[in-house]
Coordinates of C-alpha atoms and ligand atoms in Angstrom, one line a residue:
M1 CA 20.9 7.3 6.6
D2 CA 19.0 7.1 3.5
Q3 CA 15.4 6.8 3.7
Q4 CA 14.1 6.2 0.3
P5 CA 12.1 3.0 0.2
H6 CA 13.7 -0.1 -1.5
V7 CA 11.4 -2.9 -2.7
L8 CA 12.8 -6.2 -3.5
I9 CA 10.5 -8.0 -6.1
L10 CA 10.7 -11.9 -6.4
P11 CA 8.8 -13.5 -9.1
F12 CA 8.1 -17.0 -9.5
P13 CA 10.4 -18.1 -12.6
A14 CA 7.7 -18.4 -15.4
Q15 CA 6.8 -15.8 -18.0
G16 CA 3.1 -15.4 -16.7
H17 CA 4.4 -14.3 -13.4
I18 CA 7.6 -12.5 -14.4
K19 CA 5.8 -10.1 -16.9
P20 CA 3.0 -8.7 -14.5
M21 CA 5.8 -8.2 -11.7
V22 CA 8.1 -6.5 -14.0
G23 CA 5.1 -4.0 -14.8
L24 CA 4.6 -3.5 -11.2
A25 CA 8.0 -2.6 -10.7
A26 CA 8.0 -0.1 -13.7
L27 CA 4.8 1.3 -12.0
L28 CA 6.7 1.8 -8.7
C29 CA 10.0 3.2 -10.3
H30 CA 7.9 5.7 -12.5
T31 CA 7.3 7.6 -9.1
G32 CA 11.2 8.3 -9.3
R33 CA 11.3 7.8 -5.5
I34 CA 11.1 4.1 -5.1
H35 CA 14.0 1.9 -5.7
V36 CA 13.2 -1.7 -7.0
T37 CA 15.5 -4.6 -7.1
F38 CA 14.0 -7.3 -9.5
L39 CA 15.3 -10.7 -8.6
N40 CA 15.1 -13.3 -11.4
T41 CA 16.7 -16.7 -11.3
D42 CA 20.0 -17.0 -13.1
H43 CA 18.6 -18.9 -15.8
N44 CA 15.9 -16.3 -16.4
H45 CA 18.0 -13.4 -15.9
S46 CA 20.5 -14.7 -18.6
R47 CA 17.5 -15.3 -21.2
L48 CA 15.6 -12.0 -20.5
T49 CA 18.4 -9.7 -21.2
H50 CA 16.0 -7.4 -22.8
L51 CA 14.1 -6.6 -19.9
Q52 CA 17.2 -5.3 -18.2
A53 CA 17.1 -2.4 -20.9
L54 CA 14.3 -1.1 -18.7
S55 CA 16.7 0.1 -16.3
T56 CA 17.5 2.8 -18.8
L57 CA 14.0 4.1 -18.6
F58 CA 13.7 3.8 -15.0
P59 CA 17.2 4.6 -13.2
T60 CA 15.9 3.3 -9.9
L61 CA 15.1 -0.1 -11.3
H62 CA 17.8 -2.8 -11.0
F63 CA 17.9 -6.5 -11.9
K64 CA 19.7 -9.1 -10.0
S65 CA 19.7 -12.8 -10.0
I66 CA 19.7 -15.9 -7.8
S67 CA 20.3 -19.5 -8.3
D68 CA 17.3 -21.8 -8.6
G69 CA 19.5 -24.8 -7.5
L70 CA 19.2 -26.7 -10.7
P71 CA 22.1 -27.5 -13.0
T72 CA 22.7 -24.9 -15.7
D73 CA 21.6 -27.7 -18.5
H74 CA 18.5 -28.8 -16.7
P75 CA 15.6 -28.7 -19.1
R76 CA 13.3 -26.8 -16.6
T77 CA 10.0 -27.9 -18.4
L78 CA 6.7 -28.2 -16.8
Q79 CA 7.0 -31.8 -16.3
F80 CA 10.0 -31.1 -13.8
F81 CA 8.0 -28.6 -11.9
P82 CA 8.2 -30.7 -8.6
E83 CA 11.9 -30.6 -8.8
L84 CA 12.0 -26.9 -9.4
I85 CA 10.0 -26.2 -6.3
S86 CA 11.9 -28.4 -4.1
S87 CA 15.2 -27.2 -5.3
I88 CA 13.9 -23.4 -4.7
K89 CA 13.1 -24.4 -1.2
S90 CA 16.3 -26.1 -0.4
V91 CA 18.8 -23.8 -2.3
T92 CA 17.2 -20.5 -3.3
K93 CA 15.6 -20.1 0.2
P94 CA 19.1 -19.9 2.2
L95 CA 20.5 -17.8 -0.7
F96 CA 17.6 -15.4 -0.4
R97 CA 17.8 -15.1 3.4
E98 CA 21.7 -14.2 3.0
L99 CA 20.9 -11.7 0.4
L100 CA 18.3 -9.9 2.4
A101 CA 20.3 -10.2 5.7
D102 CA 23.5 -8.5 3.6
S103 CA 21.1 -5.8 2.5
S104 CA 20.1 -4.8 5.9
R105 CA 23.6 -5.1 7.3
K106 CA 25.9 -3.8 4.8
S107 CA 24.1 -2.0 2.0
E108 CA 23.5 1.8 2.2
R109 CA 20.1 1.2 0.8
P110 CA 18.5 -1.7 2.7
V111 CA 15.5 -3.3 1.4
T112 CA 12.5 -1.9 3.2
C113 CA 9.8 -4.0 1.6
V114 CA 9.6 -7.4 -0.1
I115 CA 6.9 -8.1 -2.8
A116 CA 7.0 -11.9 -3.3
D117 CA 5.2 -14.1 -5.8
G118 CA 2.3 -15.8 -4.0
I119 CA 3.6 -19.2 -4.8
M120 CA 7.0 -18.4 -3.4
S121 CA 6.0 -18.3 0.2
F122 CA 9.6 -19.1 1.7
A123 CA 10.3 -15.3 0.9
I124 CA 7.4 -14.3 3.1
D125 CA 8.8 -16.5 6.1
V126 CA 12.5 -15.1 5.4
A127 CA 11.2 -11.5 5.1
K128 CA 9.4 -11.9 8.6
E129 CA 12.2 -13.5 10.2
L130 CA 14.3 -10.6 9.3
G131 CA 11.9 -8.0 10.3
V132 CA 11.2 -6.7 6.7
R133 CA 7.7 -5.9 5.6
V134 CA 6.4 -8.4 3.0
I135 CA 3.5 -8.2 0.4
A136 CA 2.3 -11.1 -1.9
F137 CA 1.6 -10.6 -5.3
R138 CA -0.7 -13.4 -6.7
T139 CA -0.9 -13.6 -10.5
F140 CA -4.3 -15.4 -10.7
S141 CA -7.7 -14.1 -10.8
A142 CA -9.4 -13.5 -7.5
C143 CA -12.2 -16.1 -8.2
C144 CA -9.5 -18.8 -8.7
L145 CA -7.5 -17.7 -5.8
W146 CA -10.6 -17.9 -3.6
S147 CA -11.3 -21.6 -4.9
Y148 CA -7.7 -22.5 -4.0
F149 CA -8.4 -21.2 -0.5
C150 CA -11.3 -23.3 -0.3
L151 CA -9.4 -26.4 -0.9
P152 CA -9.2 -27.7 2.7
N153 CA -12.9 -27.3 2.9
L154 CA -13.6 -29.4 -0.3
I155 CA -11.2 -32.1 1.0
Q156 CA -13.0 -32.2 4.3
E157 CA -16.3 -32.4 2.5
G158 CA -14.9 -35.4 0.6
Q159 CA -15.3 -33.6 -2.8
L160 CA -11.8 -34.0 -3.8
P161 CA -10.0 -35.2 -5.9
V162 CA -12.3 -35.4 -8.7
G163 CA -12.2 -38.8 -10.5
A164 CA -12.1 -39.0 -14.3
D165 CA -15.2 -41.3 -14.2
E166 CA -17.4 -39.0 -12.0
D167 CA -20.3 -37.0 -13.1
M168 CA -18.5 -33.7 -14.0
D169 CA -21.5 -31.7 -14.2
M170 CA -22.4 -32.1 -10.7
M171 CA -22.6 -28.8 -8.7
V172 CA -19.8 -28.2 -6.2
A173 CA -20.8 -27.1 -2.5
G174 CA -17.9 -25.7 -0.4
V175 CA -16.7 -22.5 -2.3
P176 CA -18.8 -20.0 -0.7
G177 CA -20.1 -17.3 -3.2
M178 CA -20.0 -19.9 -6.2
E179 CA -22.9 -22.0 -5.0
G180 CA -24.9 -23.1 -8.0
L181 CA -22.3 -22.0 -10.2
L182 CA -19.3 -24.2 -9.8
R183 CA -19.4 -27.7 -11.5
R184 CA -17.1 -30.3 -11.0
R185 CA -15.4 -29.7 -14.2
D186 CA -15.0 -26.0 -13.4
L187 CA -12.7 -26.6 -10.4
P188 CA -9.0 -25.7 -10.8
R189 CA -7.3 -28.4 -12.8
I190 CA -5.2 -29.4 -9.8
C191 CA -8.4 -30.8 -8.2
R192 CA -8.3 -33.6 -10.7
I193 CA -5.1 -34.9 -9.3
Q194 CA -4.6 -37.0 -6.2
L195 CA -4.4 -35.2 -2.9
N196 CA -0.8 -36.5 -2.0
D197 CA 0.6 -35.3 -5.3
P198 CA 3.4 -32.9 -4.7
L199 CA 1.7 -30.3 -7.0
F200 CA -1.4 -30.5 -5.3
Q201 CA 0.4 -30.2 -2.0
F202 CA 2.4 -27.4 -3.2
F203 CA -0.5 -25.1 -4.1
L204 CA -2.6 -26.0 -0.9
V205 CA 0.4 -25.2 1.3
E206 CA 1.3 -22.0 -0.9
T207 CA -2.1 -20.7 -0.7
Q208 CA -2.5 -20.8 3.0
A209 CA 1.1 -19.4 3.5
M210 CA 0.2 -16.2 1.4
T211 CA -1.8 -15.1 4.4
R212 CA 1.3 -14.5 6.5
A213 CA 2.2 -11.7 4.1
S214 CA 1.0 -8.2 5.5
A215 CA -0.9 -7.6 2.2
L216 CA -1.9 -8.9 -1.0
I217 CA -1.6 -7.5 -4.5
L218 CA -4.0 -8.8 -7.2
N219 CA -4.1 -8.1 -11.0
T220 CA -8.0 -7.7 -11.3
F221 CA -10.3 -4.7 -10.6
D222 CA -12.9 -4.2 -7.9
D223 CA -15.9 -4.1 -10.3
L224 CA -15.1 -7.2 -11.8
E225 CA -14.6 -9.5 -8.8
A226 CA -16.2 -7.5 -5.9
S227 CA -18.1 -10.3 -4.6
I228 CA -15.3 -12.7 -4.4
L229 CA -12.8 -10.0 -3.1
S230 CA -15.2 -9.8 -0.1
H231 CA -14.6 -13.3 0.8
L232 CA -10.9 -12.7 0.5
A233 CA -10.9 -9.6 2.4
P234 CA -10.9 -11.1 6.0
L235 CA -7.8 -13.3 5.2
F236 CA -5.7 -10.1 4.7
S237 CA -5.2 -6.8 6.4
K238 CA -5.1 -5.2 3.0
I239 CA -5.9 -6.1 -0.6
Y240 CA -4.5 -3.8 -3.5
T241 CA -6.2 -4.6 -6.6
I242 CA -4.5 -2.8 -9.3
G243 CA -5.5 -4.6 -12.5
P244 CA -5.5 -4.8 -15.4
L245 CA -1.9 -3.9 -15.0
N246 CA -1.3 -3.5 -18.7
A247 CA -4.0 -0.9 -19.0
L248 CA -2.8 0.9 -15.8
M249 CA 0.6 1.0 -17.2
R250 CA -0.6 2.6 -20.1
S251 CA -2.6 5.2 -18.2
R252 CA 0.2 6.0 -15.8
I253 CA 3.3 5.6 -18.0
G254 CA 2.3 5.4 -21.6
D255 CA 2.4 2.9 -24.2
G256 CA 6.0 2.0 -24.2
V257 CA 6.4 -0.3 -21.4
P258 CA 3.3 -2.7 -21.9
R259 CA 4.5 -3.0 -25.6
S260 CA 8.1 -3.7 -24.6
L261 CA 7.0 -6.2 -22.2
S262 CA 5.0 -8.1 -24.5
T263 CA 7.4 -8.2 -27.4
F264 CA 10.7 -8.1 -25.5
S265 CA 10.4 -11.3 -23.3
N266 CA 8.7 -13.4 -26.0
L267 CA 10.6 -16.0 -27.5
W268 CA 9.2 -15.3 -30.9
E269 CA 9.4 -12.2 -32.8
A270 CA 6.0 -10.6 -33.3
D271 CA 4.7 -11.5 -36.8
N272 CA 3.5 -8.0 -37.9
S273 CA 2.2 -9.3 -41.1
C274 CA -1.0 -10.0 -39.5
M275 CA -1.8 -6.4 -38.9
A276 CA -1.7 -5.7 -42.4
W277 CA -4.2 -8.6 -43.1
L278 CA -6.4 -7.4 -40.3
D279 CA -6.4 -4.0 -42.0
S280 CA -8.0 -5.7 -45.0
Q281 CA -10.8 -7.4 -43.2
P282 CA -14.3 -6.1 -42.4
L283 CA -15.1 -4.6 -39.2
G284 CA -15.6 -7.1 -36.1
S285 CA -15.3 -9.8 -38.5
V286 CA -12.3 -11.9 -37.3
V287 CA -12.0 -14.5 -34.7
Y288 CA -8.4 -14.5 -33.2
V289 CA -7.2 -17.8 -32.0
S290 CA -4.4 -18.2 -29.5
F291 CA -3.7 -20.8 -26.7
G292 CA -0.9 -19.0 -25.2
S293 CA 2.7 -19.7 -25.1
L294 CA 2.4 -22.8 -22.9
A295 CA -0.3 -24.7 -24.5
I296 CA 0.2 -28.3 -25.3
M297 CA -2.1 -29.5 -28.1
T298 CA -2.7 -32.9 -29.6
R299 CA -2.6 -33.2 -33.2
G300 CA -6.3 -34.7 -32.9
F301 CA -7.7 -31.5 -31.2
F302 CA -5.9 -29.2 -33.4
M303 CA -7.5 -30.7 -36.5
E304 CA -10.9 -30.7 -34.9
L305 CA -10.3 -27.0 -34.0
W306 CA -9.3 -26.2 -37.5
H307 CA -12.3 -28.0 -39.1
G308 CA -14.5 -26.0 -36.9
L309 CA -12.9 -22.9 -37.8
V310 CA -13.2 -23.4 -41.4
N311 CA -16.8 -24.8 -41.3
S312 CA -18.0 -21.8 -39.3
G313 CA -17.5 -19.8 -42.4
K314 CA -16.1 -17.0 -40.4
R315 CA -12.8 -15.3 -40.9
F316 CA -9.9 -16.2 -38.5
L317 CA -6.4 -15.2 -37.6
W318 CA -4.6 -18.2 -35.7
A319 CA -1.4 -17.4 -33.8
I320 CA 0.0 -21.0 -33.5
R321 CA 3.9 -22.1 -33.4
R322 CA 4.6 -24.0 -36.6
D323 CA 6.4 -26.6 -34.6
T324 CA 3.1 -27.6 -32.9
L325 CA 1.9 -28.1 -36.6
S326 CA 4.5 -29.9 -38.4
D327 CA 5.1 -32.7 -35.9
A328 CA 3.2 -35.4 -37.9
K329 CA 3.2 -35.5 -41.6
G330 CA 3.5 -32.0 -42.4
E331 CA 1.6 -30.2 -45.1
Q332 CA 0.5 -33.2 -47.2
A333 CA -1.5 -34.6 -44.1
I334 CA -3.7 -31.4 -44.2
P335 CA -7.1 -32.1 -46.0
V336 CA -7.7 -30.0 -49.2
E337 CA -10.9 -28.3 -47.5
L338 CA -9.0 -27.0 -44.7
Q339 CA -6.4 -25.6 -47.1
E340 CA -8.9 -23.8 -49.2
G341 CA -11.1 -22.6 -46.3
T342 CA -8.0 -21.1 -44.6
K343 CA -6.7 -19.4 -48.0
E344 CA -10.1 -18.0 -48.4
R345 CA -10.8 -16.6 -45.1
G346 CA -8.0 -17.3 -42.6
L347 CA -4.4 -16.6 -41.6
L348 CA -2.0 -18.7 -39.7
V349 CA 1.1 -16.8 -38.0
D350 CA 3.9 -18.0 -35.6
W351 CA 3.1 -15.4 -33.0
A352 CA 0.9 -12.4 -33.0
P353 CA 1.2 -9.1 -31.0
Q354 CA -2.0 -10.0 -28.9
E355 CA -2.9 -6.7 -27.4
E356 CA -2.6 -5.0 -30.8
V357 CA -4.6 -7.8 -32.5
L358 CA -7.2 -7.5 -29.8
A359 CA -7.5 -3.7 -30.0
H360 CA -7.9 -3.9 -33.8
P361 CA -11.3 -2.9 -35.0
S362 CA -11.5 -6.1 -37.4
T363 CA -11.2 -8.4 -34.4
G364 CA -14.6 -9.6 -33.3
G365 CA -13.9 -12.7 -31.2
F366 CA -11.1 -14.4 -29.0
L367 CA -10.7 -18.1 -28.9
T368 CA -8.6 -18.4 -26.1
H369 CA -7.1 -20.8 -23.2
S370 CA -8.5 -18.4 -20.5
G371 CA -5.4 -17.6 -18.8
W372 CA -5.8 -14.6 -16.8
N373 CA -3.4 -12.3 -18.7
S374 CA -5.3 -13.0 -21.9
T375 CA -8.8 -12.7 -20.3
L376 CA -7.9 -9.3 -19.0
E377 CA -6.6 -8.2 -22.2
S378 CA -9.7 -9.3 -24.0
I379 CA -11.6 -7.4 -21.4
V380 CA -10.0 -4.2 -21.9
A381 CA -10.2 -4.5 -25.7
G382 CA -13.9 -5.3 -25.4
V383 CA -13.6 -8.6 -27.3
P384 CA -15.7 -11.5 -26.3
M385 CA -14.4 -14.9 -25.9
I386 CA -14.8 -18.6 -26.6
C387 CA -12.8 -20.5 -23.9
W388 CA -11.2 -23.7 -24.2
P389 CA -9.3 -23.9 -20.8
Q390 CA -6.4 -26.2 -19.8
I391 CA -4.6 -25.7 -16.6
G392 CA -4.0 -23.3 -13.7
D393 CA -6.7 -20.8 -13.1
Q394 CA -8.2 -21.4 -16.7
Q395 CA -11.1 -23.7 -15.8
I396 CA -12.6 -21.3 -13.3
N397 CA -12.0 -18.2 -15.3
S398 CA -13.9 -19.4 -18.3
R399 CA -16.9 -20.3 -16.1
W400 CA -17.0 -16.7 -14.8
V401 CA -16.5 -15.4 -18.4
S402 CA -19.7 -17.6 -19.5
E403 CA -21.9 -17.6 -16.6
V404 CA -21.1 -14.6 -14.4
W405 CA -19.8 -11.9 -16.6
R406 CA -21.6 -13.2 -19.6
I407 CA -19.0 -12.1 -22.0
G408 CA -18.2 -15.4 -24.0
L409 CA -18.8 -19.2 -24.2
D410 CA -17.1 -22.0 -22.7
I411 CA -16.4 -25.1 -24.5
K412 CA -14.3 -26.7 -21.5
D413 CA -13.5 -30.5 -22.0
T414 CA -15.3 -30.8 -25.5
C415 CA -13.3 -30.1 -28.6
D416 CA -15.0 -31.6 -31.3
R417 CA -15.4 -29.6 -34.7
S418 CA -19.4 -29.3 -34.4
T419 CA -18.9 -27.6 -31.0
V420 CA -16.2 -25.5 -32.3
E421 CA -18.3 -24.5 -35.4
T422 CA -21.7 -23.7 -33.3
M423 CA -20.0 -21.8 -30.7
I424 CA -18.1 -19.5 -33.3
R425 CA -21.4 -19.0 -35.1
T426 CA -23.1 -18.2 -31.8
L427 CA -20.4 -15.6 -30.7
M428 CA -20.1 -14.0 -34.1
K429 CA -23.8 -14.0 -35.1
D430 CA -26.9 -15.6 -33.3
G431 CA -26.0 -14.8 -29.7
R432 CA -23.7 -11.8 -30.4
E433 CA -26.2 -8.9 -29.5
E434 CA -26.7 -10.3 -25.9
I435 CA -23.1 -11.1 -25.3
M436 CA -22.0 -7.5 -26.5
M437 CA -24.2 -5.8 -24.2
S438 CA -22.3 -7.1 -21.1
M439 CA -18.9 -6.8 -23.0
D440 CA -19.2 -3.4 -23.8
R441 CA -20.3 -2.6 -20.1
I442 CA -17.5 -4.4 -18.5
A443 CA -14.8 -3.2 -21.0
K444 CA -15.9 0.4 -19.9
L445 CA -15.4 -0.5 -16.3
A446 CA -12.2 -1.8 -17.1
R447 CA -11.0 1.2 -18.7
D448 CA -12.5 3.5 -16.1
C449 CA -10.8 1.9 -13.3
V450 CA -7.3 2.5 -14.3
G451 CA -8.0 6.1 -15.3
Q452 CA -7.9 8.9 -12.7
G453 CA -10.4 8.4 -10.1
G454 CA -10.7 4.7 -10.7
S455 CA -10.3 2.1 -8.1
S456 CA -7.2 0.4 -9.6
Y457 CA -5.6 4.0 -10.1
H458 CA -6.3 4.9 -6.6
N459 CA -5.1 1.5 -5.1
L460 CA -1.8 1.8 -6.7
D461 CA -1.4 5.2 -5.1
M462 CA -2.2 3.7 -1.8
L463 CA 0.4 0.9 -2.3
I464 CA 3.0 3.5 -3.4
E465 CA 2.1 5.6 -0.2
D466 CA 2.2 2.4 2.0
I467 CA 5.7 1.4 0.7
G468 CA 6.8 5.0 1.3
K469 CA 6.2 4.7 5.0
I470 CA 9.4 3.2 6.2
Ligands
NAG1 C1 12.4 -19.0 -16.9 O1 12.6 -20.1 -16.1 C2 11.6 -21.2 -16.3 C3 12.0 -22.3 -15.4 O2 12.5 -21.9 -14.2 C4 11.4 -21.7 -17.7 O3 10.5 -22.5 -17.6 C5 11.2 -20.6 -18.5 O4 11.2 -20.8 -19.9 C6 12.1 -19.3 -18.4 N1 11.8 -18.4 -19.2 C7 12.7 -17.6 -19.8 C8 12.2 -16.6 -20.9 O5 13.9 -17.7 -19.8
NAG2 C1 -0.4 -12.3 -22.2 O1 -0.5 -13.5 -22.9 C2 -0.2 -13.3 -24.3 C3 -0.5 -14.7 -25.0 O2 0.0 -15.7 -24.2 C4 1.0 -13.0 -24.7 O3 1.2 -12.7 -26.0 C5 1.4 -11.6 -24.1 O4 2.7 -11.2 -24.2 C6 1.1 -11.8 -22.6 N1 1.3 -10.5 -21.9 C7 1.9 -10.3 -20.7 C8 2.0 -9.0 -20.0 O5 2.3 -11.2 -20.1

C-alpha cells in the first residue's frame, strides 16, 4: 500500500478563505511528498480555473469540486449567507461523507488527513466519524478568534447583544486578556445582532465545534499574538501558527505563488498603471486606500472620505471599483475641489496589486478596512494603518492595530471628513515618528518569523512532519 500522506483541504467558499488555504496547499505540495486534494464548491471551481494551473507547478496538488446544494443560477451574495450555510449542511455534508468514505474504500491513495475551514465544522465531524485525522484552519486573527470563543461568556454576563442605543465606549468584561482594552464598539460585528439570528448562532456553534479537531492552524505569528495564543492553547492539543502565510510562501517557495494567487483569483485585472505613478512620487508620501473586495460603501461615506483625503493635502492612491462610484449621478456630481485636488495629488484605479503597492517605497500609509489578510500584508511591508473596519474580525483587528501593536489609528464608526483629514495628518506627520517606531519593530518580527529559524518557518516544518506520520 502507498504510504504517502494525502491531505484533503476544504475551504469555506469565499475568496478570503480560499486564497490562504490554497497557499497552505502549495506549501505542503512543495515538499513533493504530500499529496493534496483541494476541494472547492462547483460554483467556485468553475470560476477559479486559473488556480488549477498551480497543478502544473505542484504535481501533487489536485483540484476537485463538490456541490454547495444551491441552484446554478443562485446569486450567492452575502445576503444569502444563511441559505448557503444551511444548504452546505444538508447537501454538501452527505456528499462529503461519501467522498471521504470512497477514498478510504476504493482509492489507491486514501485521504490520511483533512484540513477543514474553521467554519465548516461538519467536515470535522465526518472525518472523526470515519476515523480520519482532522485539523481546523481558521482564517481570522487569534485575537478575534479568542473573542468568538468568549461569546458564551459574554451572553451569560448579559453583555450581548450590544444595542445601537447603548454606550459604545463602555469597556467589556468577559474576554480574558483584553480587560481595559475592548470597548463595546470593538467587539466583532456579529455582537450587534440578535442572539437568535442564524448568523450569530452559526458563528457561536462553529467556533465551539472547532475544538473537536485534533489541531488548529492559524495565519498569524507567535510574536504578534503571543498573549492571546496562550488563552487559545488549552482548547487545542496543538496550534500551528504559520503566518504571515504570503511571506512564508515567499520565503519557502519564492515569489511566484503569492503573486499568482493575488492576481489569479481576482475578478479585476491588476491596474498596473498605478505602479508607474507611484514611481514618480516622493519616498513614503502616499496614502494607499482600499477597502477590500467585499466592502459595501454608501455614497455619503464615500464623499466624506474623499473630502477628507483631499483636505489632508497628502498624496493618495485609491483602489476603488468604478461601479461603486458611478451609481448616483456620475462625474457631474463630483465637486470641483475634489476633482482638482485629486488631479494634483491623487490617483483612482479600479484595482491595485496590493502587496506590490504596499511594498513600494513611495507608500507611507494604508487606509484599510482591517481585514486580516490586508493587516498582515501591511505589517510585512512595514506600512502603518488607518483603520475603518466593517465586518467579521475587522472591528477587533483595528483595536489591536491602534492600542496593542500601536502601528496605526482606528476611526471605527466615525466617518466624517474632518476625522479622516486629522487621522491622515497624524499618521503621515504629527504622530508618525512614534507609530513608525513600533511599526519597524513589528515588521522585522514578521519578516524574521518566516525565515529559517523563525517560529512560523519552524511550525510549518512541524505541521509537515505531523502530517507525514500516517
Ligand atoms: C465563491 O462562492 C461564493 C459563494 O459560495 C461567492 O460569494 C464567491 O463570489 C465565489 N468566488 C468566486 C471567485 O467564484
Ligand atoms: C488580500 O486582500 C487584498 C485586498 O482585499 C487582495 O488584493 C489580495 O489579493 C488578498 N490576498 C490574499 C492572499 O487573499
